[in-house]
PDB file of C-alpha atoms in Angstrom:
ATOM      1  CA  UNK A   1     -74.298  61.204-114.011  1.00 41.00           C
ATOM      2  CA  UNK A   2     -77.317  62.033-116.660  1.00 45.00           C
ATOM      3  CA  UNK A   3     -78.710  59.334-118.764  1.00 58.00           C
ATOM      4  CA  UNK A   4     -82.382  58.483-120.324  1.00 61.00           C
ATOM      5  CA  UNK A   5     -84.842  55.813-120.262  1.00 64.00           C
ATOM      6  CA  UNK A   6     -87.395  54.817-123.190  1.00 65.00           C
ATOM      7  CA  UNK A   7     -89.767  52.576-121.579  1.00 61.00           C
ATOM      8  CA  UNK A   8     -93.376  50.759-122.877  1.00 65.00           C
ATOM      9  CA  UNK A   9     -96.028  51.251-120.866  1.00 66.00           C
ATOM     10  CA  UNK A  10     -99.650  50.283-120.589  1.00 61.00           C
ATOM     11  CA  UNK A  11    -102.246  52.226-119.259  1.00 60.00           C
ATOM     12  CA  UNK A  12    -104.534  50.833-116.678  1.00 60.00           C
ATOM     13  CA  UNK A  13    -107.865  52.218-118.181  1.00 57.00           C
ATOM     14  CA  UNK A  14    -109.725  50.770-121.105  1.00 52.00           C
ATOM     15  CA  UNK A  15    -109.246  50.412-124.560  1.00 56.00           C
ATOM     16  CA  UNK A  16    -105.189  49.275-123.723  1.00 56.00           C
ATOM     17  CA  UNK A  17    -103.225  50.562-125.876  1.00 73.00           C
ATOM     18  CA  UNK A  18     -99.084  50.780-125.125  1.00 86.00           C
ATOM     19  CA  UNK A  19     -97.029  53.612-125.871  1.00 88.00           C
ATOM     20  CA  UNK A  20     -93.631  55.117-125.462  1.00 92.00           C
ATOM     21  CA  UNK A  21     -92.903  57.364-122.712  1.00 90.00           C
ATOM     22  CA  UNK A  22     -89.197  58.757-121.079  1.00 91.00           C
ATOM     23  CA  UNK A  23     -87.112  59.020-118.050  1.00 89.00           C
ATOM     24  CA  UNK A  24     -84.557  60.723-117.303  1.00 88.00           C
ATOM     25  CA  UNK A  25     -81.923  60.173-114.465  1.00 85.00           C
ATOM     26  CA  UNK A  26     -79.720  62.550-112.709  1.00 85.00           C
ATOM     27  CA  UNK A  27     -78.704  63.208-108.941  1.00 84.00           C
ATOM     28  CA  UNK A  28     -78.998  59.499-108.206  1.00 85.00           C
ATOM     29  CA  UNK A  29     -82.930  59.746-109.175  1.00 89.00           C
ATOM     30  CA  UNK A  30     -84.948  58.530-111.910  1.00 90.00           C
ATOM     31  CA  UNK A  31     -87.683  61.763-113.115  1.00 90.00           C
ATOM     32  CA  UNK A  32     -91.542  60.384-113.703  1.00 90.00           C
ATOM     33  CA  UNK A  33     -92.593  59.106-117.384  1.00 90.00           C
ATOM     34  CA  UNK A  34     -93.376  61.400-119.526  1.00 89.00           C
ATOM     35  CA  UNK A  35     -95.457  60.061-122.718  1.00 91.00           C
ATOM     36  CA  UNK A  36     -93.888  60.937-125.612  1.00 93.00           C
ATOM     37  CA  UNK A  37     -96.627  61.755-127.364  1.00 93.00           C
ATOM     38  CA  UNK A  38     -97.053  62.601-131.164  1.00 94.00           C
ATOM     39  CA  UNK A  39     -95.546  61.745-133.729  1.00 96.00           C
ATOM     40  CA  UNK A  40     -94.338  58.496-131.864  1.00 95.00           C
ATOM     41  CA  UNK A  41     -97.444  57.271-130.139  1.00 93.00           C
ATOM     42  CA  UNK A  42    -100.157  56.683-131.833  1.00 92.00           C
ATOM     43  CA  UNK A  43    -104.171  55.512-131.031  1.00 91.00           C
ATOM     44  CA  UNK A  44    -102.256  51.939-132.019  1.00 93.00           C
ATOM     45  CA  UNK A  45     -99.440  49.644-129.829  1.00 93.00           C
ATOM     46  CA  UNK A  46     -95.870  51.486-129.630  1.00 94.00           C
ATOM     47  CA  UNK A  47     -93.391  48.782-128.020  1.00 93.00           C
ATOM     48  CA  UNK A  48     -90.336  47.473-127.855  1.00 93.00           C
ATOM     49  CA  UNK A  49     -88.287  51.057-127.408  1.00 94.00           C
ATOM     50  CA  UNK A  50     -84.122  50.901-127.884  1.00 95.00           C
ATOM     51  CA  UNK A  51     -82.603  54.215-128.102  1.00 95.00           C
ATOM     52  CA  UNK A  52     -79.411  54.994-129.937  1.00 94.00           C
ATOM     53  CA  UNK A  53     -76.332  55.563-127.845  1.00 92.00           C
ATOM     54  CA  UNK A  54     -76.513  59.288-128.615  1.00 93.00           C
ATOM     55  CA  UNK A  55     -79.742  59.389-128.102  1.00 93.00           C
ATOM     56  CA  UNK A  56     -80.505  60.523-131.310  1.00 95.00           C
ATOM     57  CA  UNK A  57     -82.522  57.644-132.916  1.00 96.00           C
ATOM     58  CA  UNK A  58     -85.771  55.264-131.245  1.00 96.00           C
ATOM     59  CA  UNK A  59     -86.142  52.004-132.507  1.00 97.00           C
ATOM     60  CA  UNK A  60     -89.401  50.186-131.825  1.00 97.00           C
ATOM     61  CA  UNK A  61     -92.393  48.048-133.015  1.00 96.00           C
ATOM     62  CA  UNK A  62     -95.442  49.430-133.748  1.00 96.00           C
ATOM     63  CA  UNK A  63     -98.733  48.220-134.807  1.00 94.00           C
ATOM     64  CA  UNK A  64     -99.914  51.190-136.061  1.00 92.00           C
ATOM     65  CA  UNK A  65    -101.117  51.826-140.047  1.00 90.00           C
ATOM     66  CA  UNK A  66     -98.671  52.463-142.552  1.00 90.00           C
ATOM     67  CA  UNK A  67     -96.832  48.640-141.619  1.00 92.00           C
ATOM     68  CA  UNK A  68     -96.710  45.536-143.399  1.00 89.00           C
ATOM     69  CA  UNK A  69     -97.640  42.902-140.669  1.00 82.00           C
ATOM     70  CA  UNK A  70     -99.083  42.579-137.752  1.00 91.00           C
ATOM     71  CA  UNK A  71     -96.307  44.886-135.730  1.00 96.00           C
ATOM     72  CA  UNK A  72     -93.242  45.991-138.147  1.00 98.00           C
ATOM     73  CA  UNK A  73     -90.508  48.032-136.552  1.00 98.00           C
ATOM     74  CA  UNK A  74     -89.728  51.835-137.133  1.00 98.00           C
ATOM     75  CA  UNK A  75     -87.597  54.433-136.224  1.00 98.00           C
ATOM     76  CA  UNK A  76     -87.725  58.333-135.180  1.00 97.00           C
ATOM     77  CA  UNK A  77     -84.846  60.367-135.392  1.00 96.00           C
ATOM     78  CA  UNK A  78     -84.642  64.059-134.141  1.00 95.00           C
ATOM     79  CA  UNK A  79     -81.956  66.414-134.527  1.00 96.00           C
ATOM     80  CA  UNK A  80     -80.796  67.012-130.719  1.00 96.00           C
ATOM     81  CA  UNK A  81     -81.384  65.637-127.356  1.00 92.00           C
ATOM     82  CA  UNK A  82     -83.817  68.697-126.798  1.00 91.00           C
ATOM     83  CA  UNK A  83     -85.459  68.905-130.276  1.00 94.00           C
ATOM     84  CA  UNK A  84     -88.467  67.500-130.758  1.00 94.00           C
ATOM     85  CA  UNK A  85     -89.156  63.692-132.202  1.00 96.00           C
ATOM     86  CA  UNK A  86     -89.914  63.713-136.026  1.00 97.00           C
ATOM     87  CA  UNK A  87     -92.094  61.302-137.765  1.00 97.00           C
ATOM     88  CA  UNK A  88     -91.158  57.809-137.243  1.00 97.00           C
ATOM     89  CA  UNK A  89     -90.070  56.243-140.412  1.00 97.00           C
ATOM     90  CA  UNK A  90     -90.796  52.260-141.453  1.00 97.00           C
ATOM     91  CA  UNK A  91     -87.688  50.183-141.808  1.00 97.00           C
ATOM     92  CA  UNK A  92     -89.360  48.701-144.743  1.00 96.00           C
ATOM     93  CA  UNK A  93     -89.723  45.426-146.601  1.00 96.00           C
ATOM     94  CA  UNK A  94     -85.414  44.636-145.988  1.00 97.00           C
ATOM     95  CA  UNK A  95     -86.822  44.184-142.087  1.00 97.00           C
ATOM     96  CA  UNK A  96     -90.257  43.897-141.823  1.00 97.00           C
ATOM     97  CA  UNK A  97     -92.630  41.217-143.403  1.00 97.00           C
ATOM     98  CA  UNK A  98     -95.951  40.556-143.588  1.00 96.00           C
ATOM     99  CA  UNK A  99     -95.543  38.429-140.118  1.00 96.00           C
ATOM    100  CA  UNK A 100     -94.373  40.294-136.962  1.00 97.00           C
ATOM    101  CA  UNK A 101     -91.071  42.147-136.031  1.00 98.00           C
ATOM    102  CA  UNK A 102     -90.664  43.389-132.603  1.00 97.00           C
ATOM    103  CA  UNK A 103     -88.449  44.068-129.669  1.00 96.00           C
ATOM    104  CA  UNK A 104     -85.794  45.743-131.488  1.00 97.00           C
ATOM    105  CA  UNK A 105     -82.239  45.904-129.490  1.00 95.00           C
ATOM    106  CA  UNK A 106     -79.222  48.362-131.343  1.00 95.00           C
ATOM    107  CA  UNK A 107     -75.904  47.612-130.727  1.00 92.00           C
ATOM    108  CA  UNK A 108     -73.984  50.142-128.506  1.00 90.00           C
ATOM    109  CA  UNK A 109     -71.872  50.976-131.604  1.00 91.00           C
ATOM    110  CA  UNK A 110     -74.898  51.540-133.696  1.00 94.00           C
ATOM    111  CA  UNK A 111     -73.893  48.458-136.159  1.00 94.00           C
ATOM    112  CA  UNK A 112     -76.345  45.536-135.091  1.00 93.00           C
ATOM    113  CA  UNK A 113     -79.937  45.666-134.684  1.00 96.00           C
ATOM    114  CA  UNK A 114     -81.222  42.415-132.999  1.00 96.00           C
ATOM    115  CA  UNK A 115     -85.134  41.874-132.914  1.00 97.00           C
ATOM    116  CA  UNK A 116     -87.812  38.583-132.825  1.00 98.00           C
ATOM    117  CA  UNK A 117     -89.599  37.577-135.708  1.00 98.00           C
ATOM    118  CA  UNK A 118     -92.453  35.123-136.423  1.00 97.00           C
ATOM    119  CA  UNK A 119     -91.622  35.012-139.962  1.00 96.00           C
ATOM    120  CA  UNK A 120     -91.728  31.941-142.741  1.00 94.00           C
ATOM    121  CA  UNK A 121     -88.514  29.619-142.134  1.00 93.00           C
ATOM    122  CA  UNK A 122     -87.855  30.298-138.211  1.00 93.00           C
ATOM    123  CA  UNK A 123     -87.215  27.441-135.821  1.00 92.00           C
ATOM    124  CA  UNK A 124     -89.904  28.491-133.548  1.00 91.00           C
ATOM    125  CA  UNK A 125     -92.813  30.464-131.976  1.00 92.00           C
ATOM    126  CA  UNK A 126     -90.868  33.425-132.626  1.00 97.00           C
ATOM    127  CA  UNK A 127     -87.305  33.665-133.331  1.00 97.00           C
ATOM    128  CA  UNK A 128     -84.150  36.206-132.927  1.00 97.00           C
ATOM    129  CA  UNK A 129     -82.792  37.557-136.052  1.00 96.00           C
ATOM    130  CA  UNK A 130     -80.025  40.064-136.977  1.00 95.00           C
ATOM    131  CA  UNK A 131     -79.538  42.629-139.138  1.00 96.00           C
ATOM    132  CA  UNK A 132     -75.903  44.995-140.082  1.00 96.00           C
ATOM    133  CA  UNK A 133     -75.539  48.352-141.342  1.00 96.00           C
ATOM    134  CA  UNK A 134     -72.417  49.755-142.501  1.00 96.00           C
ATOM    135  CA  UNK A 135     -73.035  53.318-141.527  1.00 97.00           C
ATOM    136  CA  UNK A 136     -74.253  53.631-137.594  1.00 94.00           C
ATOM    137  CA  UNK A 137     -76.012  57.184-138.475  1.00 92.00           C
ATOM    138  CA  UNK A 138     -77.806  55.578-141.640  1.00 94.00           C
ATOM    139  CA  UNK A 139     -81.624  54.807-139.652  1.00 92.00           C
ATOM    140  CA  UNK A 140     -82.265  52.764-143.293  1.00 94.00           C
ATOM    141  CA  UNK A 141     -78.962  51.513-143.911  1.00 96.00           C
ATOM    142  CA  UNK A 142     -79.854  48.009-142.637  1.00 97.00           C
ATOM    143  CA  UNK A 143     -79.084  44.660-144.740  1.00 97.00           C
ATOM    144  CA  UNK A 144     -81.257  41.817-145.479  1.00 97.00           C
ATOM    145  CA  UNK A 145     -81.511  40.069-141.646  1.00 97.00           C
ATOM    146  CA  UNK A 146     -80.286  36.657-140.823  1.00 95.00           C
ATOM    147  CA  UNK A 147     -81.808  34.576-138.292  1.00 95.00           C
ATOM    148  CA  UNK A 148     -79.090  34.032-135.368  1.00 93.00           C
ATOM    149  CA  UNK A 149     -79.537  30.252-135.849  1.00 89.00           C
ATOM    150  CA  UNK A 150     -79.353  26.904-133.312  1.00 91.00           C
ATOM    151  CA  UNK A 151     -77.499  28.026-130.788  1.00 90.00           C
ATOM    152  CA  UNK A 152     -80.043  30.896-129.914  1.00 94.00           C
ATOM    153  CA  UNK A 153     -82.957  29.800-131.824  1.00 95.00           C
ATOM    154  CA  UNK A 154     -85.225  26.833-130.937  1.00 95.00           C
ATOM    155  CA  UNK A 155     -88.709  25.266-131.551  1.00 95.00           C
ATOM    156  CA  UNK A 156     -89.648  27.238-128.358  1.00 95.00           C
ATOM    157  CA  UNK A 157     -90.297  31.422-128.403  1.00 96.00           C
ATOM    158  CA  UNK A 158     -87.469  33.304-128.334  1.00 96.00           C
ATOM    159  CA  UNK A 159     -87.916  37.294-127.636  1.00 96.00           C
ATOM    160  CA  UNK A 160     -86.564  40.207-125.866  1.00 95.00           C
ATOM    161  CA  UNK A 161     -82.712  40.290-126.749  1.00 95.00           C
ATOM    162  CA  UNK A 162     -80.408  42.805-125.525  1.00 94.00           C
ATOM    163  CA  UNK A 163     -76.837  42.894-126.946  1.00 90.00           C
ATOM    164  CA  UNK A 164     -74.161  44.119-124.100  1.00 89.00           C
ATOM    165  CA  UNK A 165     -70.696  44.150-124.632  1.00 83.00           C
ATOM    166  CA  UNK A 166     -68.371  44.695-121.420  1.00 81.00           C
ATOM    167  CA  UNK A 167     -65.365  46.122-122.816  1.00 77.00           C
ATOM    168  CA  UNK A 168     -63.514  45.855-119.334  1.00 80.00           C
ATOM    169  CA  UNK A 169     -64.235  42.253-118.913  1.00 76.00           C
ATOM    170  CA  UNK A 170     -63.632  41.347-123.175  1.00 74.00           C
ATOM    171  CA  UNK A 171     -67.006  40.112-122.991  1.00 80.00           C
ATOM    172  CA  UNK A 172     -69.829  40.021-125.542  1.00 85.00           C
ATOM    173  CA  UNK A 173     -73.508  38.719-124.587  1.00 90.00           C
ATOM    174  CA  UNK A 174     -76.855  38.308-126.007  1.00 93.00           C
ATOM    175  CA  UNK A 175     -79.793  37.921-123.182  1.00 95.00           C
ATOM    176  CA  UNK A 176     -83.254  36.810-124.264  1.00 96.00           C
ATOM    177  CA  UNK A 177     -86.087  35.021-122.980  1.00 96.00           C
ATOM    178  CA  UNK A 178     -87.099  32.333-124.423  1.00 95.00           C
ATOM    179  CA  UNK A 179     -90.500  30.827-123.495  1.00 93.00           C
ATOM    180  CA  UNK A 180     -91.875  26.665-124.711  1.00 87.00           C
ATOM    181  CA  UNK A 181     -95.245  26.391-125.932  1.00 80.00           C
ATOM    182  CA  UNK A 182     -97.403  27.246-123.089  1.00 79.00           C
ATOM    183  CA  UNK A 183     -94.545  27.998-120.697  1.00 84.00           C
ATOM    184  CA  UNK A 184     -93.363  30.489-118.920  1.00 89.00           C
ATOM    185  CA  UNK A 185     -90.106  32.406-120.549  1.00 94.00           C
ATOM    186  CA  UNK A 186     -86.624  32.193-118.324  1.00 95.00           C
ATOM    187  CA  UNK A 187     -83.453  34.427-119.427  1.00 96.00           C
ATOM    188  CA  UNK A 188     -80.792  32.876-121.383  1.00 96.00           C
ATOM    189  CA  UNK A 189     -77.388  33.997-122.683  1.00 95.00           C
ATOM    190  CA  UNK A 190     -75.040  33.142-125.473  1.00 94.00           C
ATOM    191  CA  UNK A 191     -71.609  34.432-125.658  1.00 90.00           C
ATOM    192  CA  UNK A 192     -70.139  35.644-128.910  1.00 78.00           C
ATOM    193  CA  UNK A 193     -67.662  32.981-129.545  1.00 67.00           C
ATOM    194  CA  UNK A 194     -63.701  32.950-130.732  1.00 59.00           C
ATOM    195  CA  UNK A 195     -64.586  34.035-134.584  1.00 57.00           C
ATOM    196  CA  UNK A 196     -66.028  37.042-133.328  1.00 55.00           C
ATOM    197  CA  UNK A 197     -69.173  36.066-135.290  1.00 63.00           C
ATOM    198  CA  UNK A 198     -71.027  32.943-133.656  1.00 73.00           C
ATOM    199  CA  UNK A 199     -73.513  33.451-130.651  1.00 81.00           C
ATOM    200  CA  UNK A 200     -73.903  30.690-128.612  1.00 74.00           C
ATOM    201  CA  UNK A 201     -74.817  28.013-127.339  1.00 90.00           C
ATOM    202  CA  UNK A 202     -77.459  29.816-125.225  1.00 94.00           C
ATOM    203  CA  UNK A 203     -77.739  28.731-121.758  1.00 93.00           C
ATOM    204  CA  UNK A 204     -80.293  29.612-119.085  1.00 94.00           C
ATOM    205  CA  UNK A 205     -78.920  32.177-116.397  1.00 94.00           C
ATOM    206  CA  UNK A 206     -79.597  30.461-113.221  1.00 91.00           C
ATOM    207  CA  UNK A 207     -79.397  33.553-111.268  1.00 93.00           C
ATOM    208  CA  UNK A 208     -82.251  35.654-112.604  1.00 90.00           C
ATOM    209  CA  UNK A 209     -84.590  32.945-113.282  1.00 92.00           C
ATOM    210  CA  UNK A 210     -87.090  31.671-110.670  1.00 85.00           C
ATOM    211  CA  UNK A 211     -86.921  27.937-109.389  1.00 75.00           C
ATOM    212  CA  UNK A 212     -90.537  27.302-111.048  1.00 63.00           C
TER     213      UNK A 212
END
């Protein structure tokens, strides 16, 4: 079994800047993290990495010049698992505003892209929003996003969602953390529900969160 990891990470020297760097597993091992380097890092924050399922495409937030707010979100295609990144690309004012956009999480079908906002009109610190494209190899296909509403979204921070869907078990889940004012953030999960189009209500997964 071969498969890759995109992971953020943040170096332990002075100034601290994060960027993107890879893993790849085979023969039961994990390789060391390589930095990915240029065009995708930057002397800015890179964050936030979710790579297509044919590994074609990196989603992730960036601070970096060129954005609209404080972190927008961007993409980087390249042509084949062993060709070389190209230039990310901005997903533009349809996803990004002047506020911040992070933690992007595709869909293993390619047709969702979850991330957290702090725009204008959320519920909270920072809330989960959605956004569809028609076309899963269109990077800048993606429609207007719509905040995933009460049942995920609170006056609290929500961040960090990862969309799974178990095809054995007919399951489809959204985990998140979600953090109060001054808190610290426990996972939660909301179930897509019987329309096939509601997620939630969110609740806290005992399991994986500590007792304090």
């Amino acid at each position: 079994m071969s498969a890759a990891l995109v992971i953020a990470c943040e170096p332990e020297s002075a100034p601290v800047e994060v960027n993107l760097q890879a893993m790849s597993f085979a023969n039961s091992e994990w390789s060391a993290p390589v930095n990915l380097g240029a065009p995708i890092n930057t002397a800015a924050n890179e964050q936030g990495p979710s790579l297509a399922n044919d590994g074609l495409s990196l989603y992730f937030g960036s601070d970096g010049p060129g954005g609209s707010g404080s972190f927008d979100l961007w993409v980087a295609h390249r042509a084949c698992l062993d060709c070389p990144w190209e230039a990310p690309v901005n997903l533009g004012a349809v996803v990004n505003t002047a506020a911040s956009e992070t933690g992007p999480s595709l869909s293993a079908d390619g047709h969702l892209l979850f991330f957290t906002s702090t725009r204008a009109g959320g519920q909270g610190l920072s809330d989960l929003y959605l956004s569809h494209r028609a076309n899963p190899n269109d990077d800048l296909g993606w429609e207007p996003p719509v905040a995933l509403g009460p049942g995920v979204n609170t006056p609290a921070s929500e961040a960090g969602a990862e969309y799974l869907q178990d095809a054995d078990a007919g399951t489809v889940n959204l985990y998140f953390n979600r953090a109060p004012a001054g808190g610290t953030a426990d996972i939660y999960a909301a179930s897509l529900t019987r329309d096939g189009e509601t997620l939630g209500p969110a609740t806290a997964v005992v399991e994986l969160n500590h007792p304090t």
